Coordinates of C-alpha atoms in Angstrom, one line a residue:
Chain L
X1 CA 22.0 3.5 -28.9
X2 CA 21.9 2.9 -25.1
X3 CA 21.2 6.1 -22.8
X4 CA 24.9 5.9 -21.5
X5 CA 26.0 6.3 -25.1
X6 CA 23.6 9.3 -25.4
X7 CA 24.9 10.9 -22.2
X8 CA 28.5 10.6 -23.4
X9 CA 27.8 12.8 -26.4
X10 CA 28.2 16.5 -26.0
X11 CA 24.5 17.0 -26.7
X12 CA 22.6 18.7 -23.9
X13 CA 18.9 19.7 -23.3
X14 CA 17.9 16.2 -23.7
X15 CA 14.2 15.4 -23.9
X16 CA 12.8 12.1 -22.5
X17 CA 9.3 11.4 -23.1
X18 CA 7.4 9.1 -20.9
X19 CA 4.4 6.8 -22.5
X20 CA 2.4 4.2 -21.0
X21 CA 2.7 0.9 -23.2
X22 CA -0.8 -0.1 -24.5
X23 CA -2.2 3.3 -24.5
X24 CA -4.4 4.8 -26.0
X25 CA -4.4 1.5 -28.0
X26 CA -2.9 -1.9 -27.5
X27 CA -0.4 -1.5 -30.1
X28 CA 0.2 2.3 -29.8
X29 CA 3.9 1.8 -29.0
X30 CA 4.6 0.8 -32.3
X31 CA 3.6 4.2 -33.9
X32 CA 4.8 6.2 -30.7
X33 CA 8.4 4.9 -31.0
X34 CA 9.2 6.0 -34.6
X35 CA 7.1 9.2 -34.3
X36 CA 9.0 10.3 -31.0
X37 CA 12.4 9.2 -32.7
X38 CA 11.6 11.3 -35.8
X39 CA 10.4 14.1 -33.9
X40 CA 13.8 14.7 -32.3
X41 CA 13.3 13.1 -28.9
X42 CA 16.2 11.8 -27.4
X43 CA 15.1 9.0 -25.2
X44 CA 12.1 7.4 -24.4
X45 CA 10.6 6.0 -20.9
X46 CA 8.2 3.1 -21.6
X47 CA 5.7 2.5 -18.6
X48 CA 4.7 -0.8 -17.7
X49 CA 0.9 -0.4 -16.9
X50 CA 0.1 -1.5 -13.1
X51 CA -3.2 -1.9 -11.3
X52 CA -1.8 0.2 -8.3
X53 CA 0.6 2.9 -9.6
X54 CA 1.1 4.6 -6.2
X55 CA 3.5 7.5 -7.4
X56 CA 1.4 8.5 -10.1
X57 CA -1.4 11.1 -10.3
X58 CA -4.8 10.8 -11.8
X59 CA -3.4 11.1 -15.7
X60 CA -1.0 8.4 -15.7
X61 CA -3.2 6.1 -13.3
X62 CA -6.0 6.5 -16.0
X63 CA -3.7 5.6 -18.8
X64 CA -2.7 2.4 -16.7
X65 CA -5.9 1.2 -16.4
X66 CA -7.1 1.8 -20.1
X67 CA -3.6 -0.1 -21.1
X68 CA -4.5 -3.0 -18.8
X69 CA -8.2 -3.0 -20.4
X70 CA -6.7 -2.9 -23.8
X71 CA -4.9 -6.2 -22.7
X72 CA -1.3 -5.3 -22.5
X73 CA 1.0 -7.3 -20.3
X74 CA 4.9 -7.2 -20.0
X75 CA 5.0 -10.2 -22.4
X76 CA 3.3 -8.3 -25.2
X77 CA 5.4 -5.1 -24.3
X78 CA 8.5 -7.3 -24.9
X79 CA 7.1 -8.7 -28.1
X80 CA 6.3 -5.1 -29.4
X81 CA 9.6 -4.1 -28.7
X82 CA 11.0 -6.9 -30.6
X83 CA 8.9 -6.1 -33.9
X84 CA 9.7 -2.3 -33.5
X85 CA 13.0 -1.3 -35.3
X86 CA 13.3 2.0 -33.5
X87 CA 16.9 2.6 -32.3
X88 CA 15.9 5.6 -29.9
X89 CA 17.5 4.9 -26.6
X90 CA 14.9 3.2 -24.3
X91 CA 14.3 2.9 -20.6
X92 CA 11.2 1.2 -18.9
X93 CA 9.3 2.3 -15.7
X94 CA 7.1 0.4 -13.7
X95 CA 6.3 -0.9 -10.3
X96 CA 8.2 -3.7 -8.6
X97 CA 5.5 -6.2 -8.3
X98 CA 5.2 -6.5 -12.3
X99 CA 8.7 -7.5 -12.4
X100 CA 8.8 -9.6 -9.3
X101 CA 6.0 -11.7 -11.0
X102 CA 7.4 -11.8 -14.4
X103 CA 10.7 -13.2 -12.8
X104 CA 13.5 -10.7 -12.1
X105 CA 16.1 -12.4 -14.2
X106 CA 13.8 -13.1 -17.0
X107 CA 13.0 -9.4 -16.8
X108 CA 16.8 -8.5 -17.1
X109 CA 17.3 -10.8 -19.9
X110 CA 14.3 -9.6 -21.9
X111 CA 15.5 -5.9 -21.3
X112 CA 19.1 -6.7 -22.7
X113 CA 17.4 -8.6 -25.6
X114 CA 15.3 -5.6 -26.6
X115 CA 17.9 -3.1 -26.0
X116 CA 16.5 -1.4 -22.7
X117 CA 19.3 0.5 -21.0
X118 CA 17.7 1.2 -17.9
X119 CA 14.5 0.8 -15.5
X120 CA 13.0 3.0 -13.1
X121 CA 11.1 1.0 -10.2
X122 CA 10.1 4.0 -7.7
X123 CA 9.0 1.4 -5.1
X124 CA 12.1 -0.7 -5.2
X125 CA 14.4 0.7 -2.2
X126 CA 18.0 1.1 -2.7
X127 CA 19.0 -1.1 0.2
X128 CA 16.8 -4.0 -1.0
X129 CA 18.0 -3.6 -4.7
X130 CA 21.6 -3.7 -3.7
X131 CA 21.0 -6.7 -1.2
X132 CA 19.1 -8.9 -3.9
X133 CA 19.1 -7.6 -7.4
X134 CA 22.0 -5.7 -8.1
X135 CA 24.2 -8.5 -9.5
X136 CA 21.5 -9.6 -11.6
X137 CA 20.9 -6.3 -13.3
X138 CA 24.8 -5.5 -13.6
X139 CA 24.9 -9.1 -15.4
X140 CA 22.5 -8.1 -17.9
X141 CA 23.9 -4.4 -18.4
X142 CA 20.7 -2.8 -17.0
X143 CA 20.8 0.4 -15.0
X144 CA 18.6 1.0 -12.1
X145 CA 17.6 4.6 -12.2
X146 CA 17.1 6.4 -8.8
X147 CA 15.0 9.2 -8.1
X148 CA 15.6 12.2 -5.7
X149 CA 13.3 14.7 -4.5
X150 CA 13.3 18.1 -2.6
X151 CA 13.2 16.2 0.6
X152 CA 16.2 14.0 -0.2
X153 CA 19.3 14.9 2.1
X154 CA 22.5 15.6 0.8
X155 CA 23.8 12.5 2.2
X156 CA 21.5 10.2 0.5
X157 CA 22.0 12.2 -2.7
X158 CA 25.5 11.2 -2.5
X159 CA 24.8 7.5 -1.9
X160 CA 22.5 7.6 -4.6
X161 CA 25.0 9.4 -7.1
X162 CA 27.7 6.5 -5.9
X163 CA 25.2 3.8 -6.7
X164 CA 24.0 5.2 -10.1
X165 CA 25.3 3.5 -13.3
X166 CA 23.3 5.9 -15.5
X167 CA 21.3 9.2 -14.7
X168 CA 19.5 10.4 -11.8
X169 CA 15.9 11.1 -12.0
X170 CA 15.4 14.6 -10.1
X171 CA 11.8 14.9 -9.1
X172 CA 11.0 18.6 -9.1
X173 CA 8.3 18.6 -6.4
X174 CA 7.1 16.5 -3.7
X175 CA 4.1 15.0 -5.5
X176 CA 2.7 12.3 -7.5
X177 CA 3.3 12.8 -11.3
X178 CA 1.2 15.3 -13.1
X179 CA 0.8 17.7 -10.2
X180 CA 0.2 21.5 -10.9
X181 CA 2.6 23.2 -8.6
X182 CA 4.7 24.4 -11.4
X183 CA 8.7 23.8 -11.8
X184 CA 9.7 27.3 -11.4
X185 CA 9.2 26.9 -7.3
X186 CA 11.8 24.2 -7.5
X187 CA 14.4 26.7 -8.6
X188 CA 16.4 26.6 -5.0
X189 CA 16.5 22.7 -5.1
X190 CA 17.5 22.2 -8.4
X191 CA 20.4 24.9 -8.0
X192 CA 21.4 22.9 -5.0
X193 CA 21.5 19.6 -6.9
X194 CA 23.7 21.4 -9.7
X195 CA 26.3 22.7 -7.3
X196 CA 26.5 19.3 -6.0
X197 CA 28.5 18.3 -9.0
X198 CA 27.4 15.0 -9.0
X199 CA 29.1 12.4 -11.3
X200 CA 25.8 11.4 -12.7
X201 CA 23.9 13.3 -15.2
X202 CA 20.5 14.4 -14.0
X203 CA 17.3 14.4 -15.8
X204 CA 14.3 16.6 -14.2
X205 CA 10.8 15.2 -14.5
X206 CA 7.4 16.3 -13.0
X207 CA 5.6 19.4 -13.6
X208 CA 7.4 19.9 -17.2
X209 CA 4.5 20.6 -19.4
X210 CA 5.5 23.3 -21.8
X211 CA 8.6 24.6 -23.7
X212 CA 9.1 27.2 -21.3
X213 CA 9.3 24.6 -18.3
X214 CA 11.5 22.3 -20.5
X215 CA 14.2 25.2 -21.1
X216 CA 14.0 26.0 -17.4
X217 CA 14.8 22.4 -16.4
X218 CA 17.7 22.3 -19.0
X219 CA 19.4 25.2 -17.3
X220 CA 20.0 22.9 -14.3
X221 CA 20.2 19.6 -15.7
X222 CA 21.3 17.3 -18.8
X223 CA 17.6 17.5 -19.8
X224 CA 14.1 16.9 -18.9
X225 CA 11.4 14.4 -18.6
X226 CA 7.9 14.8 -19.8
X227 CA 4.9 12.2 -18.9
X228 CA 1.5 13.4 -18.0
X229 CA 1.2 16.2 -20.3
X230 CA 2.2 14.1 -23.3
X231 CA -0.4 11.3 -22.3
X232 CA -2.9 14.2 -22.1
X233 CA -2.1 15.2 -25.5
X234 CA -2.4 11.7 -27.2
X235 CA -5.4 10.8 -25.1
X236 CA -8.0 11.2 -27.8
X237 CA -5.7 10.9 -30.6
X238 CA -6.7 9.6 -34.0
X239 CA -3.6 10.6 -35.7
X240 CA -0.9 9.2 -33.1
X241 CA 2.1 10.1 -35.2
X242 CA 0.9 13.4 -36.1
X243 CA -0.2 14.4 -32.9
X244 CA 3.3 13.4 -31.4
X245 CA 5.1 15.6 -33.9
X246 CA 2.9 18.4 -33.2
X247 CA 3.4 18.2 -29.4
X248 CA 7.3 17.6 -29.7
X249 CA 7.4 20.7 -31.8
X250 CA 5.7 22.7 -29.1
X251 CA 8.5 21.5 -26.6
X252 CA 11.7 21.5 -28.5
X253 CA 13.5 24.7 -29.5
X254 CA 13.2 25.6 -33.2
X255 CA 16.0 24.3 -35.4
Chain C
X1 CA 9.0 -9.6 23.0
X2 CA 11.6 -10.7 20.1
X3 CA 10.9 -14.0 18.5
X4 CA 10.8 -15.8 15.4
X5 CA 7.4 -14.5 14.9
X6 CA 8.1 -10.7 15.2
X7 CA 9.7 -8.2 13.0
X8 CA 13.7 -8.3 12.6
X9 CA 16.0 -5.4 12.5
X10 CA 15.4 -4.9 8.5
X11 CA 11.6 -4.6 9.0
X12 CA 11.0 -8.3 7.8
X13 CA 9.1 -10.9 9.1
X14 CA 10.8 -13.9 7.4
X15 CA 10.6 -13.0 3.9
X16 CA 7.7 -10.8 4.1
X17 CA 7.6 -7.0 5.0
X18 CA 10.0 -4.5 4.3
X19 CA 9.5 -1.0 2.9
X20 CA 8.9 -1.0 -0.7
X21 CA 8.4 3.0 -0.5
X22 CA 8.8 5.5 -3.3
X23 CA 12.1 7.9 -2.7
X24 CA 9.6 10.6 -2.2
X25 CA 8.3 8.9 1.2
X26 CA 11.7 7.7 2.3
X27 CA 12.4 10.9 4.8
X28 CA 8.9 9.9 6.5
X29 CA 9.4 6.3 6.8
X30 CA 13.1 6.9 8.0
X31 CA 11.8 9.4 10.7
X32 CA 9.1 6.9 11.9
X33 CA 11.5 3.8 11.9
X34 CA 14.1 5.5 13.8
X35 CA 11.9 6.8 16.5
X36 CA 8.8 4.8 16.8
X37 CA 10.1 2.6 19.3
X38 CA 11.6 5.2 21.4
X39 CA 8.6 7.1 21.6
X40 CA 6.3 4.3 22.3
X41 CA 8.7 3.3 25.0
X42 CA 8.9 6.7 26.7
X43 CA 7.0 6.8 30.2
X44 CA 5.6 10.1 29.2
X45 CA 4.0 8.5 26.0
X46 CA 3.0 5.5 27.9
X47 CA 1.3 7.3 30.8
X48 CA -0.8 9.4 28.2
X49 CA -1.9 6.6 26.1
X50 CA -2.8 4.5 29.2
X51 CA -4.8 7.3 30.7
X52 CA -6.8 7.7 27.5
X53 CA -7.0 4.1 26.9
X54 CA -8.7 3.7 30.2
X55 CA -10.8 6.9 30.7
X56 CA -11.5 7.5 27.0
X57 CA -11.6 4.2 25.5
X58 CA -13.1 2.3 28.3
X59 CA -10.4 -0.2 28.6
X60 CA -9.8 -3.0 29.8
X61 CA -12.7 -4.3 27.6
X62 CA -14.6 -7.2 29.4
X63 CA -13.8 -10.7 28.7
X64 CA -17.5 -12.2 28.6
X65 CA -18.4 -15.6 29.1
X66 CA -21.1 -16.2 26.5
X67 CA -23.3 -18.8 28.3
X68 CA -26.0 -19.2 25.8
X69 CA -23.4 -19.4 23.2
X70 CA -21.4 -21.9 25.3
X71 CA -24.3 -24.1 26.1
X72 CA -25.3 -24.5 22.4
X73 CA -21.9 -25.2 21.2
X74 CA -21.3 -27.4 24.7
X75 CA -18.1 -25.8 25.2
X76 CA -16.8 -22.7 26.9
X77 CA -16.7 -19.6 24.9
X78 CA -15.8 -16.1 25.8
X79 CA -16.2 -13.0 23.8
X80 CA -13.4 -10.3 24.1
X81 CA -15.7 -7.3 23.9
X82 CA -13.7 -4.8 21.7
X83 CA -17.2 -4.0 20.3
X84 CA -17.3 -2.0 23.7
X85 CA -14.6 0.4 22.9
X86 CA -15.3 4.2 22.4
X87 CA -16.2 4.3 18.6
X88 CA -17.3 0.7 18.6
X89 CA -14.3 -1.3 17.6
X90 CA -10.6 -2.0 18.3
X91 CA -9.2 0.5 15.8
X92 CA -9.4 3.3 18.5
X93 CA -6.4 1.5 20.3
X94 CA -4.2 2.1 17.3
X95 CA -5.8 5.5 16.5
X96 CA -4.9 7.1 19.6
X97 CA -1.3 5.5 19.9
X98 CA -0.5 6.8 16.2
X99 CA -1.9 10.3 17.0
X100 CA 0.3 10.5 20.0
X101 CA 3.2 9.4 17.9
X102 CA 2.2 12.2 15.3
X103 CA 2.1 14.7 18.0
X104 CA 5.6 13.9 19.1
X105 CA 6.7 14.3 15.6
X106 CA 5.1 17.6 15.3
X107 CA 2.7 16.6 12.5
X108 CA -0.2 19.2 12.3
X109 CA -2.2 16.9 9.9
X110 CA -3.6 13.6 9.9
X111 CA -4.6 11.2 6.9
X112 CA -6.1 7.8 7.0
X113 CA -7.8 5.2 4.9
X114 CA -10.9 3.6 5.7
X115 CA -12.8 0.4 4.6
X116 CA -15.7 -0.2 7.3
X117 CA -15.3 3.1 8.4
X118 CA -14.4 2.1 11.9
X119 CA -10.8 3.0 11.4
X120 CA -12.1 6.4 9.9
X121 CA -14.2 6.9 12.7
X122 CA -11.5 6.1 15.3
X123 CA -9.0 8.3 13.7
X124 CA -11.6 11.4 13.3
X125 CA -12.1 10.8 16.9
X126 CA -8.6 10.9 17.8
X127 CA -8.1 13.9 15.7
X128 CA -11.2 15.9 17.3
X129 CA -9.7 15.0 20.7
X130 CA -6.4 16.5 19.8
X131 CA -7.5 19.4 17.6
X132 CA -5.7 18.2 14.6
X133 CA -6.9 18.5 11.0
X134 CA -8.4 15.1 9.5
X135 CA -8.6 13.9 6.2
X136 CA -10.0 10.5 5.5
X137 CA -10.0 8.4 2.2
X138 CA -12.9 5.9 1.8
X139 CA -13.9 4.0 -1.3
X140 CA -17.1 5.2 -2.9
X141 CA -18.7 2.0 -2.6
X142 CA -17.8 1.7 1.2
X143 CA -19.3 5.1 1.5
X144 CA -22.6 3.7 0.5
X145 CA -22.6 0.5 2.3
X146 CA -21.2 1.9 5.6
X147 CA -23.1 5.2 5.5
X148 CA -23.6 5.6 9.2
X149 CA -19.9 5.9 9.7
X150 CA -19.5 8.3 6.9
X151 CA -22.2 10.6 8.9
X152 CA -20.0 10.1 12.1
X153 CA -16.9 11.2 10.6
X154 CA -18.3 14.1 9.5
X155 CA -19.9 14.9 12.8
X156 CA -16.3 14.6 14.1
X157 CA -15.0 17.2 11.9
X158 CA -13.2 15.2 9.4
X159 CA -12.8 15.6 5.8
X160 CA -14.0 12.5 3.9
X161 CA -12.5 12.2 0.3
X162 CA -14.6 9.4 -2.0
X163 CA -12.3 7.4 -3.9
X164 CA -13.3 6.4 -7.1
X165 CA -10.4 4.4 -8.8
X166 CA -10.2 0.7 -9.2
X167 CA -12.5 -1.2 -7.0
X168 CA -13.7 1.9 -4.7
X169 CA -12.8 0.1 -1.8
X170 CA -10.2 -0.3 1.1
X171 CA -7.4 -1.1 -1.7
X172 CA -7.9 2.0 -3.4
X173 CA -8.6 4.2 -0.4
X174 CA -5.1 3.2 0.7
X175 CA -3.5 4.2 -2.6
X176 CA -5.1 7.5 -2.2
X177 CA -3.7 8.1 1.3
X178 CA -0.3 7.0 0.1
X179 CA -0.4 9.3 -2.7
X180 CA -1.8 12.1 -0.3
X181 CA 1.2 11.3 1.9
X182 CA 3.5 11.7 -1.2
X183 CA 2.0 15.3 -1.8
X184 CA 2.1 16.3 1.5
X185 CA 5.4 14.7 3.2
X186 CA 6.4 17.4 5.8
X187 CA 3.3 18.1 7.9
X188 CA 1.2 15.0 7.7
X189 CA 1.3 11.7 9.3
X190 CA -0.6 9.0 7.7
X191 CA -2.3 6.7 10.5
X192 CA -2.6 3.4 8.8
X193 CA -5.6 1.3 10.3
X194 CA -4.2 -2.1 10.0
X195 CA -1.0 -4.2 10.3
X196 CA -0.3 -3.5 6.6
X197 CA 2.1 -1.0 4.7
X198 CA 5.6 -0.2 5.0
X199 CA 7.8 -1.1 7.8
X200 CA 7.3 0.1 10.6
X201 CA 3.6 0.3 10.5
X202 CA 2.8 -3.3 10.7
X203 CA 5.0 -3.6 13.8
X204 CA 3.8 -0.3 15.2
X205 CA -0.1 -1.0 14.8
X206 CA 0.6 -4.4 16.2
X207 CA 2.1 -2.9 19.3
X208 CA -0.9 -0.8 19.7
X209 CA -3.2 -3.7 19.3
X210 CA -1.5 -6.0 21.5
X211 CA -3.2 -4.6 24.4
X212 CA -5.9 -7.1 23.6
X213 CA -4.0 -10.3 24.3
X214 CA -2.4 -8.6 27.2
X215 CA -5.5 -8.0 28.6
X216 CA -7.0 -11.2 27.9
X217 CA -3.8 -12.9 29.9
X218 CA -5.0 -11.0 32.9
X219 CA -8.6 -11.7 32.6
X220 CA -8.8 -15.4 31.6
X221 CA -8.4 -18.1 34.7
X222 CA -7.6 -21.1 32.6
X223 CA -5.4 -20.9 29.6
X224 CA -7.5 -20.6 26.3
X225 CA -7.5 -23.7 23.7
X226 CA -8.2 -21.4 21.0
X227 CA -8.4 -17.7 20.0
X228 CA -10.3 -16.8 17.0
X229 CA -10.3 -13.4 15.2
X230 CA -11.2 -12.2 11.6
X231 CA -8.5 -11.0 9.4
X232 CA -8.7 -8.3 6.6
X233 CA -5.3 -6.5 7.0
X234 CA -5.3 -8.4 10.5
X235 CA -5.0 -5.9 13.4
X236 CA -7.5 -7.1 15.6
X237 CA -6.3 -10.9 14.8
X238 CA -2.6 -9.9 15.7
X239 CA -3.8 -7.8 18.8
X240 CA -5.6 -10.9 20.1
X241 CA -2.9 -13.4 19.0
X242 CA 0.3 -11.5 20.1
X243 CA 0.9 -12.4 23.7
X244 CA 0.1 -16.3 22.9
X245 CA 2.3 -16.3 19.8
X246 CA 5.0 -18.2 21.8
X247 CA 2.5 -20.3 23.8
X248 CA 2.0 -23.1 21.4
X249 CA -0.6 -24.8 23.5
X250 CA -3.0 -22.2 22.4
X251 CA -4.5 -22.8 18.9
X252 CA -4.7 -19.6 17.1
X253 CA -7.4 -19.0 14.4
X254 CA -7.4 -16.4 11.7
X255 CA -10.8 -16.1 9.6
X256 CA -10.6 -14.3 6.4
X257 CA -13.6 -13.5 4.0
X258 CA -14.3 -15.8 1.4
X259 CA -16.9 -13.7 -0.1
X260 CA -19.1 -15.6 -2.0
X261 CA -16.8 -18.6 -1.9
X262 CA -13.2 -19.3 -2.6
X263 CA -13.9 -21.3 -5.9
X264 CA -16.0 -18.2 -7.2
X265 CA -13.1 -15.8 -7.0
X266 CA -15.3 -13.5 -5.8
X267 CA -13.5 -13.7 -2.6
X268 CA -11.0 -11.8 -0.1
X269 CA -9.2 -14.9 1.2
X270 CA -5.7 -13.7 0.4
X271 CA -3.9 -16.7 2.4
X272 CA -6.1 -19.2 0.6
X273 CA -5.5 -17.8 -3.0
X274 CA -3.1 -15.3 -2.8
X275 CA 0.8 -15.5 -4.1
X276 CA 3.6 -13.5 -2.7
X277 CA 3.8 -10.0 -4.1
X278 CA 4.3 -6.1 -3.1
X279 CA 1.1 -4.3 -2.3
X280 CA 0.9 -0.9 -0.3
X281 CA 4.8 -1.0 -0.1
X282 CA 5.1 -4.4 1.6
X283 CA 6.1 -7.9 0.6
X284 CA 3.3 -10.1 1.5
X285 CA 0.7 -12.5 0.2
X286 CA -1.7 -10.8 -2.2
X287 CA -4.6 -11.6 -4.6
X288 CA -3.3 -11.1 -8.1
X289 CA -3.3 -12.2 -11.6
X290 CA -0.1 -13.9 -13.3
X291 CA 1.1 -10.5 -14.5
X292 CA 1.2 -9.2 -11.1
X293 CA -2.0 -7.1 -11.4
X294 CA -3.9 -7.0 -8.1
X295 CA -7.1 -8.5 -8.2
X296 CA -10.3 -6.6 -6.9
X297 CA -11.5 -8.6 -3.9
X298 CA -15.0 -9.1 -2.7
X299 CA -16.4 -9.3 0.6
X300 CA -20.0 -8.4 2.1
X301 CA -17.6 -6.9 5.1
X302 CA -16.2 -3.6 3.9
X303 CA -13.4 -4.1 6.4
X304 CA -12.1 -7.6 5.2
X305 CA -12.6 -6.5 1.4
X306 CA -9.0 -6.3 0.9
X307 CA -6.7 -8.1 -1.6
X308 CA -3.5 -8.4 0.8
X309 CA -2.8 -9.1 4.3
X310 CA -0.3 -8.0 6.9
X311 CA 3.1 -9.4 6.4
X312 CA 3.5 -10.7 9.9
X313 CA 0.3 -13.0 9.1
X314 CA 1.9 -14.2 6.0
X315 CA 4.8 -15.1 8.0
X316 CA 2.8 -17.0 10.5
X317 CA 0.8 -18.7 7.9
X318 CA 4.3 -19.8 6.4
X319 CA 5.3 -21.1 9.8
X320 CA 1.9 -22.5 10.3
X321 CA 1.6 -21.0 13.7
X322 CA -1.6 -19.7 13.1
X323 CA -4.4 -21.7 11.2
X324 CA -5.8 -19.7 8.5
X325 CA -9.3 -20.3 7.1
X326 CA -12.3 -18.5 5.5
X327 CA -15.9 -17.9 6.0
X328 CA -18.4 -16.9 3.3
X329 CA -20.7 -13.8 3.1
X330 CA -23.8 -15.8 4.0
X331 CA -22.2 -17.6 6.8
X332 CA -21.0 -14.5 8.3
X333 CA -24.7 -12.8 8.0
X334 CA -26.1 -16.0 9.8
X335 CA -23.6 -15.8 12.5
X336 CA -24.2 -11.9 12.9
X337 CA -28.1 -12.8 13.4
X338 CA -27.4 -16.0 15.5
X339 CA -25.0 -14.0 18.0
X340 CA -27.8 -11.1 18.2
X341 CA -30.3 -13.5 19.1
X342 CA -28.4 -15.7 21.6
X343 CA -26.3 -13.2 23.6
X344 CA -28.1 -9.6 22.8
X345 CA -24.8 -8.7 20.7
X346 CA -25.3 -7.5 17.3
X347 CA -21.6 -7.8 16.0
X348 CA -19.9 -6.1 13.0
X349 CA -20.0 -8.1 9.8
X350 CA -16.2 -8.3 10.1
X351 CA -16.4 -10.1 13.4
X352 CA -19.2 -12.1 12.6
X353 CA -16.8 -14.0 10.4
X354 CA -15.0 -15.3 13.6
X355 CA -18.2 -16.2 15.3
X356 CA -19.4 -18.4 12.1
X357 CA -16.3 -20.3 12.5
X358 CA -17.6 -22.0 15.4
X359 CA -20.0 -24.0 13.5
X360 CA -16.9 -25.3 11.6
X361 CA -15.2 -26.7 14.6
X362 CA -15.5 -29.9 16.2
X363 CA -15.9 -28.6 19.7
X364 CA -15.3 -30.5 23.0
X365 CA -16.7 -29.5 26.6
X366 CA -13.0 -29.0 27.4
X367 CA -12.5 -26.5 24.8
X368 CA -11.9 -22.9 26.3
X369 CA -12.4 -20.7 23.2
X370 CA -11.9 -16.9 23.2
X371 CA -13.3 -15.2 20.0
X372 CA -12.2 -11.5 19.4
X373 CA -15.4 -9.6 19.0
X374 CA -13.6 -6.6 17.2
X375 CA -16.5 -4.4 16.3
X376 CA -19.9 -3.8 17.0
X377 CA -22.7 -4.1 14.1
X378 CA -24.8 -0.8 14.0
X379 CA -22.7 0.4 11.1
X380 CA -24.2 -3.0 9.5
X381 CA -27.8 -2.7 10.2
X382 CA -29.0 -1.9 6.7
X383 CA -27.4 -5.2 5.4
X384 CA -28.4 -7.2 8.4
X385 CA -32.0 -6.1 8.3
X386 CA -32.2 -6.9 4.5
X387 CA -30.9 -10.3 5.3
X388 CA -33.4 -10.5 8.2
X389 CA -36.4 -9.5 6.3
X390 CA -35.2 -11.9 3.3
X391 CA -35.2 -14.8 5.9
X392 CA -38.8 -13.7 7.0

């Protein structure tokens, strides 16, 4: 299933889990994908490890460097995706230099082959994307997913909404990932976004650590994204499938 | 001065430059981009900056005819004495310019990265002068090898944050400074110390360092044949080159740090070994693996120990307007000791790379050479005396 098929469904309170490919072990993704799917996670965001992840706080930085030490590469990530039979909707997240060195067209092609519906490249600005890469992305059906922050002006949010072909990633605070400011402080901003009645679904990320945070995010958006809290939880995991299920159970409402 | 060598409207130098920033920094960069030229050009800004450069920094810095050095190499060699600037390096030119910009933008907190500590000291100094809070990010490895500058920054009231990620040097200090800015987008201005980072930084820093070549033009009687400068990010070099870019008679030479030697891969010679990529939010040449991971560089000189280079230099390299070359750790050490004994000037290890290049040139008596002596060597005494004792 693609993410846009997911968003077309009536289901709300969508849970998107970020994990870093190659972490904690080189092949952990092969266990993580089915475990997340089975636990009721709606979509996953696969992090491409990078040596200099500028938008990330210490937790995800650390997972990136461990994954690189484990020997993960973009080629291996695609190989693992090819092996995996998980049908959970997938997007990727990484830094532009990784994609640039891999070859932007080759990257788009591999995403299509491996049913990756979208990519978040926080350091690829909208204007450069439109000028150089938009037609390639569209050719391979890959959505470029944009971030907005509490500092983003209304005019720019409208521009981003117009250019989005999937969801908009609303960052709950002006911070790197894994900060400790708490999502409740973002209420006014999230309310403002909700009131804008954008065409694109909104997923809220940053500062979601608990079931309570997730419920809070879901009041203002289609769903929430958890990254650092999950990465921390599986850091020393010996039973990664089991621990994944336990973590997800602690977030999702009881059925 | 707009030419094929300078930045275009979109913030690019040919295919290099741009602002590859996360959305969190968009408002900050947009604010700078739309206002920096206007601010810098305004008469009140210029008046304040020029006054400070004259009375506080001690500009113009001398263009010194190095007689013994000239006799040794049988040509004419001048040293542009940026080492005589207040705080001991050219970095103060930019730090003062940017802090005045920050004041115009009503920022109340300053952050900076530093490698050798010269930019950190310059920024801490500018902040002390203006009474603004200052936080400097410095790699843990650099804090050890440039300890005197750490002490100076503390004395000036700055908070030093040791950076322990990655190679614990300049690259990682820059990452942390950018992350700080993401976390403090409204009250903070980031004073980048070199001609790197997202547009408009490379151009803004270049504007503040261009005073070096502006003064050279007034000071030198006959046109120089060569201008030589060391390059990490490339701010002292672009400053020394800027007003000569369009004068193709003048050969411009940028000296990178080869570290243990280019062939050893323990090096910081970005243009020699790098390829096109994005580092610190600009498209430039960087040292990277095939998979696009940034390679940790090596240089004995903390200020040159950087896996990227300013986008304008990448562009000038491509256009072959500047000749880029490199010097090893050992050659730089030798040159530092040599200049100390020949001229009574102890250069920074960074600047020693430029001095060392004299050995590689086939100098003629008609050559009229300017070396930008970007900083003084007090901060490097520990490393230099070790070499001295070793040689004894």
